[in-house]
mmCIF file of C-alpha atoms in Angstrom:
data_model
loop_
_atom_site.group_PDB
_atom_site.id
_atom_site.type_symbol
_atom_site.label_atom_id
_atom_site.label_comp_id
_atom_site.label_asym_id
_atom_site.label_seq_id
_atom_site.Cartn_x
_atom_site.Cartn_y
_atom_site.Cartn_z
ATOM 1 C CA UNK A 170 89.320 66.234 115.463
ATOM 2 C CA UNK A 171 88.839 67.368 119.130
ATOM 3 C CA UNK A 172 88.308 71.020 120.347
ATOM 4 C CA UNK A 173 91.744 71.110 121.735
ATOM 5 C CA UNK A 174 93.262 69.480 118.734
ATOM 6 C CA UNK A 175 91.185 72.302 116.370
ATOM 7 C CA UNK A 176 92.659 75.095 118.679
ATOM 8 C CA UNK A 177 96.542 73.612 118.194
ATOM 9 C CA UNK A 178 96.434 74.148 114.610
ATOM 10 C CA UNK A 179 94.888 77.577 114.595
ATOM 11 C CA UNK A 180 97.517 78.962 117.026
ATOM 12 C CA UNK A 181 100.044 77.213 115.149
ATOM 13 C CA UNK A 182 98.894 78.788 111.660
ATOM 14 C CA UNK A 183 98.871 81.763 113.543
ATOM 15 C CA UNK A 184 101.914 81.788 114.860
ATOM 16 C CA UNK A 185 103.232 80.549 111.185
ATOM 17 C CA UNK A 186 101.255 83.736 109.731
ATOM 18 C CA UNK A 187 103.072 86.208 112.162
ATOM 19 C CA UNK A 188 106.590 84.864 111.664
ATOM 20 C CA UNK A 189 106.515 85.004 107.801
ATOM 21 C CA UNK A 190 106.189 88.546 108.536
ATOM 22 C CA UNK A 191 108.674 89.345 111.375
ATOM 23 C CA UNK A 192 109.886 93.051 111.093
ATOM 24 C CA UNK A 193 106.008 93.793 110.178
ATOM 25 C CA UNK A 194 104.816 92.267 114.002
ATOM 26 C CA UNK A 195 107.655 93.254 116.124
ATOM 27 C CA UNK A 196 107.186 97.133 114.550
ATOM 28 C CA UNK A 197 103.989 96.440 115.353
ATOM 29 C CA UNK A 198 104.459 94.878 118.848
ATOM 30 C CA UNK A 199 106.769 97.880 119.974
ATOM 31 C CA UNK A 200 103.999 100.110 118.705
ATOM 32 C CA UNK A 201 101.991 98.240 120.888
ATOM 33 C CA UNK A 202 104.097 99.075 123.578
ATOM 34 C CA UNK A 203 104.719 102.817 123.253
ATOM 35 C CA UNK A 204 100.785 103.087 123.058
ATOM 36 C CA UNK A 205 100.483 101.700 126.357
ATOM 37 C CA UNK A 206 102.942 104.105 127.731
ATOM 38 C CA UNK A 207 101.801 106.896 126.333
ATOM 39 C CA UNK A 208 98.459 106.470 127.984
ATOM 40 C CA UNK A 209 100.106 106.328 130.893
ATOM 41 C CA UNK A 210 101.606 110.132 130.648
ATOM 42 C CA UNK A 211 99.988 113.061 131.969
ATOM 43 C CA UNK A 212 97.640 114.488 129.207
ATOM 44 C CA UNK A 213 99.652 118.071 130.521
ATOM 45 C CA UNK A 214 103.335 115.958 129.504
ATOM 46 C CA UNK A 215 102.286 114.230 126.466
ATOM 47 C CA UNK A 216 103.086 116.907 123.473
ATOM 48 C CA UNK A 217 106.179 118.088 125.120
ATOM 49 C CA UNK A 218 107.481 114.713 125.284
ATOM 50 C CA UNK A 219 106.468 113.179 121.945
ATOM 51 C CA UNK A 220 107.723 116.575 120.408
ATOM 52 C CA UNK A 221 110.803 115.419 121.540
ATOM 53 C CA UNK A 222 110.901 112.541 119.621
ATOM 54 C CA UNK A 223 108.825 114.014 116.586
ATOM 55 C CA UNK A 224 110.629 115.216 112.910
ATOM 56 C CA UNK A 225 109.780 118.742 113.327
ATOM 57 C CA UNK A 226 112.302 121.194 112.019
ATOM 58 C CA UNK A 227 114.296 121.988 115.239
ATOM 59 C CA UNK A 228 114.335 118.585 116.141
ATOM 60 C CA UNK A 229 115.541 117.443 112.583
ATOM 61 C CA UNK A 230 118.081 120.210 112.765
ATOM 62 C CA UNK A 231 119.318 118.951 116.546
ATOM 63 C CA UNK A 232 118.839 115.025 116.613
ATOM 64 C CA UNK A 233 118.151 113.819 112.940
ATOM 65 C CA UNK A 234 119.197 110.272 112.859
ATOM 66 C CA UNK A 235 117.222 110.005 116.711
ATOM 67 C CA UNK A 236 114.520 111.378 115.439
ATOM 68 C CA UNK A 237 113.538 109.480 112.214
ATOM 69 C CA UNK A 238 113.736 106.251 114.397
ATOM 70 C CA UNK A 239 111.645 107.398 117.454
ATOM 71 C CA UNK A 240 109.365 108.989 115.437
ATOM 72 C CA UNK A 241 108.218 105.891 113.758
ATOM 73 C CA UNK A 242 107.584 104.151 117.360
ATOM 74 C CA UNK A 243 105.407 106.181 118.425
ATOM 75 C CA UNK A 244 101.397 106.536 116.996
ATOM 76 C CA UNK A 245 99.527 110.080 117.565
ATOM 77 C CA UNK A 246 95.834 109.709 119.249
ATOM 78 C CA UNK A 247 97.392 106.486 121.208
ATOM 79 C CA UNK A 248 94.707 104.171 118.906
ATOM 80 C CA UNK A 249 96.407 100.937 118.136
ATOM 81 C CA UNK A 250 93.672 98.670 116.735
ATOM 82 C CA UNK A 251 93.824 100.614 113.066
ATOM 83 C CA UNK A 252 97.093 99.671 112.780
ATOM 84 C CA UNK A 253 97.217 96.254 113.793
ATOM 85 C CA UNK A 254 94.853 96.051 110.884
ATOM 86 C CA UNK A 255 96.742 97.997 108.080
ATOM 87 C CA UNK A 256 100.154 96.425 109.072
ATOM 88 C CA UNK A 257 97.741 92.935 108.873
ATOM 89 C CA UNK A 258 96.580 94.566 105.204
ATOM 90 C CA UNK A 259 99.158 95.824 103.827
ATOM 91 C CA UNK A 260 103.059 95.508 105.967
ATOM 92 C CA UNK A 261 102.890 92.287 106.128
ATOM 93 C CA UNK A 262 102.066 90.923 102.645
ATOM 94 C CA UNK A 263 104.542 93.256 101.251
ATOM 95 C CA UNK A 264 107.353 91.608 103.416
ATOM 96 C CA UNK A 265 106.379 88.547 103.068
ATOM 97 C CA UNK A 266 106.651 89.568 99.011
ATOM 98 C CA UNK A 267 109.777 91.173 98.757
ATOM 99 C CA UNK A 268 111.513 89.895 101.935
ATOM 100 C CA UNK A 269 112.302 91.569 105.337
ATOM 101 C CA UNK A 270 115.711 93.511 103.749
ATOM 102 C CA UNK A 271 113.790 94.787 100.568
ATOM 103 C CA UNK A 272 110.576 95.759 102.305
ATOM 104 C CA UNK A 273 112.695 97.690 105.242
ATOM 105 C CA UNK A 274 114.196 99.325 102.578
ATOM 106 C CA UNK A 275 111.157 100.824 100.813
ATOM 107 C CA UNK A 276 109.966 101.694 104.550
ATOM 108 C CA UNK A 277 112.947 103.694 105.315
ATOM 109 C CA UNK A 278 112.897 104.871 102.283
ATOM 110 C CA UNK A 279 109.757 106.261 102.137
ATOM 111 C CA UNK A 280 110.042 107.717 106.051
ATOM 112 C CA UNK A 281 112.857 109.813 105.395
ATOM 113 C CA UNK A 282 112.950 111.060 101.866
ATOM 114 C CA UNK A 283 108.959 112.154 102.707
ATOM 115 C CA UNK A 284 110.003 113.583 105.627
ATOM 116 C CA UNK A 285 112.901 115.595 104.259
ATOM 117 C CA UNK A 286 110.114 116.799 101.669
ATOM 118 C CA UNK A 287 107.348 118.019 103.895
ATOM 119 C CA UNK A 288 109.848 119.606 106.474
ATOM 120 C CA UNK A 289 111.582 121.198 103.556
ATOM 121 C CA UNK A 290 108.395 122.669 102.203
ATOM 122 C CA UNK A 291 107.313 123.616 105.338
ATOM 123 C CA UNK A 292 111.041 125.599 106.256
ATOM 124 C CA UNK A 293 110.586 127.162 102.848
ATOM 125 C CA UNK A 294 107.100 128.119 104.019
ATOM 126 C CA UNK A 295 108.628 129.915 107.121
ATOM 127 C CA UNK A 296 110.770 131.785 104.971
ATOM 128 C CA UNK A 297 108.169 133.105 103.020
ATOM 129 C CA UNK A 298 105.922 134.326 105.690
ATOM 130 C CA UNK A 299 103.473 131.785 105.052
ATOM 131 C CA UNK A 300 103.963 130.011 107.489
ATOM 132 C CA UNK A 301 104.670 131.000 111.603
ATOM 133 C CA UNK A 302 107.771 130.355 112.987
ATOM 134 C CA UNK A 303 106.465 128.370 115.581
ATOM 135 C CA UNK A 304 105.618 125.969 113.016
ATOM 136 C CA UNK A 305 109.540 124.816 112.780
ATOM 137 C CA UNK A 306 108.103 122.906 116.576
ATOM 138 C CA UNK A 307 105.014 121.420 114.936
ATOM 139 C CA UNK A 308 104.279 117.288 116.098
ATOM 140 C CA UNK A 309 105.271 115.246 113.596
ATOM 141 C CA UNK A 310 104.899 111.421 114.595
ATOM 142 C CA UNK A 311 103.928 108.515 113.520
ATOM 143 C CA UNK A 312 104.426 105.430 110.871
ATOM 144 C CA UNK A 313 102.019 106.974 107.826
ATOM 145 C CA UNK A 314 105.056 107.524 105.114
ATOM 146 C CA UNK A 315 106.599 104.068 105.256
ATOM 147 C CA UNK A 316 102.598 102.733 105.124
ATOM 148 C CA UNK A 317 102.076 104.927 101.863
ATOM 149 C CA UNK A 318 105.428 103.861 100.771
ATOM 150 C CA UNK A 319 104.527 100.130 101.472
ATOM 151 C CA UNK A 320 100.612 100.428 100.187
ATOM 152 C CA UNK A 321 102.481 101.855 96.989
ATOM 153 C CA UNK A 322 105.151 99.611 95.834
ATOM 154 C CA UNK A 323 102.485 96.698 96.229
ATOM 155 C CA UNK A 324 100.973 98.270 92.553
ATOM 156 C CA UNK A 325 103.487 95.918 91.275
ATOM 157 C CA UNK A 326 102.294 92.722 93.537
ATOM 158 C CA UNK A 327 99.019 92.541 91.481
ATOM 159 C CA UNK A 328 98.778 91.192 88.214
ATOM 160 C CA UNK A 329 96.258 93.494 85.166
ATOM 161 C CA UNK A 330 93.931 94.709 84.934
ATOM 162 C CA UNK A 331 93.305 94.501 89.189
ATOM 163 C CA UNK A 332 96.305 96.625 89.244
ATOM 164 C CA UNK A 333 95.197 99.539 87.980
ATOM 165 C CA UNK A 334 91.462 99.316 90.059
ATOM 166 C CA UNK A 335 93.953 99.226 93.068
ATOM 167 C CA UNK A 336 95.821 102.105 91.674
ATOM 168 C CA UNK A 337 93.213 104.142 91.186
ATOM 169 C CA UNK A 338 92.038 103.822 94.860
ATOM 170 C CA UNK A 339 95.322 104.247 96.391
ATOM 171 C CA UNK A 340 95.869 107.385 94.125
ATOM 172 C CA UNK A 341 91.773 109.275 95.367
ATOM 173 C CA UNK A 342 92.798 108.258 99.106
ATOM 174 C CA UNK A 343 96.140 110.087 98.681
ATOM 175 C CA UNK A 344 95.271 113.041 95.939
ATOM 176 C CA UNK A 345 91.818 113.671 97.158
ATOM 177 C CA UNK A 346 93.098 115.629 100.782
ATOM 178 C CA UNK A 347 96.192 117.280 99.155
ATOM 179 C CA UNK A 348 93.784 118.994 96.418
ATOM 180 C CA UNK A 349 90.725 119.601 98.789
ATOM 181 C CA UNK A 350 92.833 121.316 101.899
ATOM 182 C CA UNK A 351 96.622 120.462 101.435
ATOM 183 C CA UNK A 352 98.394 120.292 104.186
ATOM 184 C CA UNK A 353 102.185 119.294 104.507
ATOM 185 C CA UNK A 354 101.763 116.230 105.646
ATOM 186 C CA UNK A 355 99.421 115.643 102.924
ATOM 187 C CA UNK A 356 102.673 116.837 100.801
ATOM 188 C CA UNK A 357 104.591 113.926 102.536
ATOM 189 C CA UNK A 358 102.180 111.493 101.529
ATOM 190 C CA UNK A 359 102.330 111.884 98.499
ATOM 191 C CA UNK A 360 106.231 111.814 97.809
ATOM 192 C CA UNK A 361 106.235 108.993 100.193
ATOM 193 C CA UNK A 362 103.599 106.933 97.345
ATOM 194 C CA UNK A 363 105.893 108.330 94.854
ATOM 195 C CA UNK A 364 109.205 106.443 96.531
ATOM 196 C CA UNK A 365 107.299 103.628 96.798
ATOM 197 C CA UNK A 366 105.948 103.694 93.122
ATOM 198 C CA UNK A 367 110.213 104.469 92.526
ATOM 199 C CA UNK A 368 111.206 101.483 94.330
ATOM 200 C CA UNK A 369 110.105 98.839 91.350
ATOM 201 C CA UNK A 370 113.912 97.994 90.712
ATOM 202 C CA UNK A 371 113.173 96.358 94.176
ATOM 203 C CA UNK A 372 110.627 94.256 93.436
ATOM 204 C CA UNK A 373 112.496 92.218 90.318
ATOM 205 C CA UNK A 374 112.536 88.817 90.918
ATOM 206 C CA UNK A 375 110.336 88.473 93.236
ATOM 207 C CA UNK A 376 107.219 86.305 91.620
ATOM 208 C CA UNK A 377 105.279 87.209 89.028
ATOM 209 C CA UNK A 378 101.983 89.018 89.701
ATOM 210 C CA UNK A 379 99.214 87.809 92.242
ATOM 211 C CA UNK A 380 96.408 87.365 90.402
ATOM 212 C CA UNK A 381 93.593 87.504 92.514
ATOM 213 C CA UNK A 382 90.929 85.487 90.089
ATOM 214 C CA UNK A 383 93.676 82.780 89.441
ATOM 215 C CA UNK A 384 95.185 82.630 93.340
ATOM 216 C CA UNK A 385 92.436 83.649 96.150
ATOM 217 C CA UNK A 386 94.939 84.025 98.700
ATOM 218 C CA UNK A 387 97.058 86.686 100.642
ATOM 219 C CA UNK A 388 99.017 89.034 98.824
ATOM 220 C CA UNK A 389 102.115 87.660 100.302
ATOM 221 C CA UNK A 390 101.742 84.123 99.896
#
């Protein structure tokens, strides 16, 4: 088979690999895009105008439905190469799993209802004293929740006794920084891996359990 032949098939299987997983790459893709841009702000312009589109308390209170969609296009720090990987890791096998609908659903899912959670705690926090009020205009972006949500509901992708070695990990990366210094975003992440634990009822039907000794391959597949 010729060089040019060889280089065909890989950027057909590649293109193949992206479009079993097409709400995965175009989030991706128009994360890809709002990177660029942002580097392309004045460093003096940037919090103002991601606050804007951030689910901080008085934007929650003014624009909520805006909100919980911009703030999922945009990525804080403006570094795109992590997430190409985890959507690569962990997105994309679960919609390839469950299907585009089913795997939005746990995504939106997880966004909002951990969103709600941390903003609620940190309102109640405000109350209390404990926290400052200008905390209610804190920067809140980015696409974390529906990725704990996601990295969560694939527990019930993998077949025993791998599940519960994966389990265990997911649970130190997301208990281990709310116990040491909890923060409310740490809060979030956590109630966003408990909506995607929830969402089992979605994942009926769906295969039975990749077995990683049996079938060497992608989670997805």
């Amino acid at each position: 088979m010729s060089g040019a032949i060889r280089a065909r098939h890989r950027l057909g299987a590649a293109a193949a690999y992206l479009r079993s997983a097409p709400g995965a790459y175009m989030w991706l893709l128009v994360l890809f895009v709002t990177t660029v841009a942002l580097h392309h702000i004045p460093p003096q312009f940037e919090d103002d105008f991601l606050r804007q589109r951030s689910t901080n308390i008085n934007e929650l209170s003014a624009n909520p439905v805006r909100v919980f969609l911009t703030s999922a296009m945009w990525i804080d720090g403006g570094r795109w190469l992590p997430y190409a990987v985890l959507y690569t890791v962990f997105h994309a096998p679960a919609e390839r799993w469950l299907g585009t609908v089913r795997w939005l659903a746990v995504c939106i899912a997880a966004h909002v209802l951990a969103t709600l959670a941390g903003e609620g705690a940190l309102l109640q926090a405000i109350r209390d004293g404990t926290a400052p009020r200008s905390a209610a205009d804190t920067l809140d972006i980015g696409v974390s929740y529906a990725l704990a949500g996601v990295v969560a509901v694939l527990v019930y992708r993998i077949a025993a006794p791998w599940r519960y070695a994966y389990l265990a990990v997911v649970l130190c990366v997301y208990l281990v920084p709310l116990a040491a210094s909890p923060t409310f975003t740490d809060f979030g992440h956590v109630v966003a891996l408990l909506v995607g634990f929830a969402c089992y009822p979605l994942t009926l039907g769906r295969g039975k359990p990749w077995n990683p000794k049996e079938t060497p391959a992608a989670l997805g597949s």
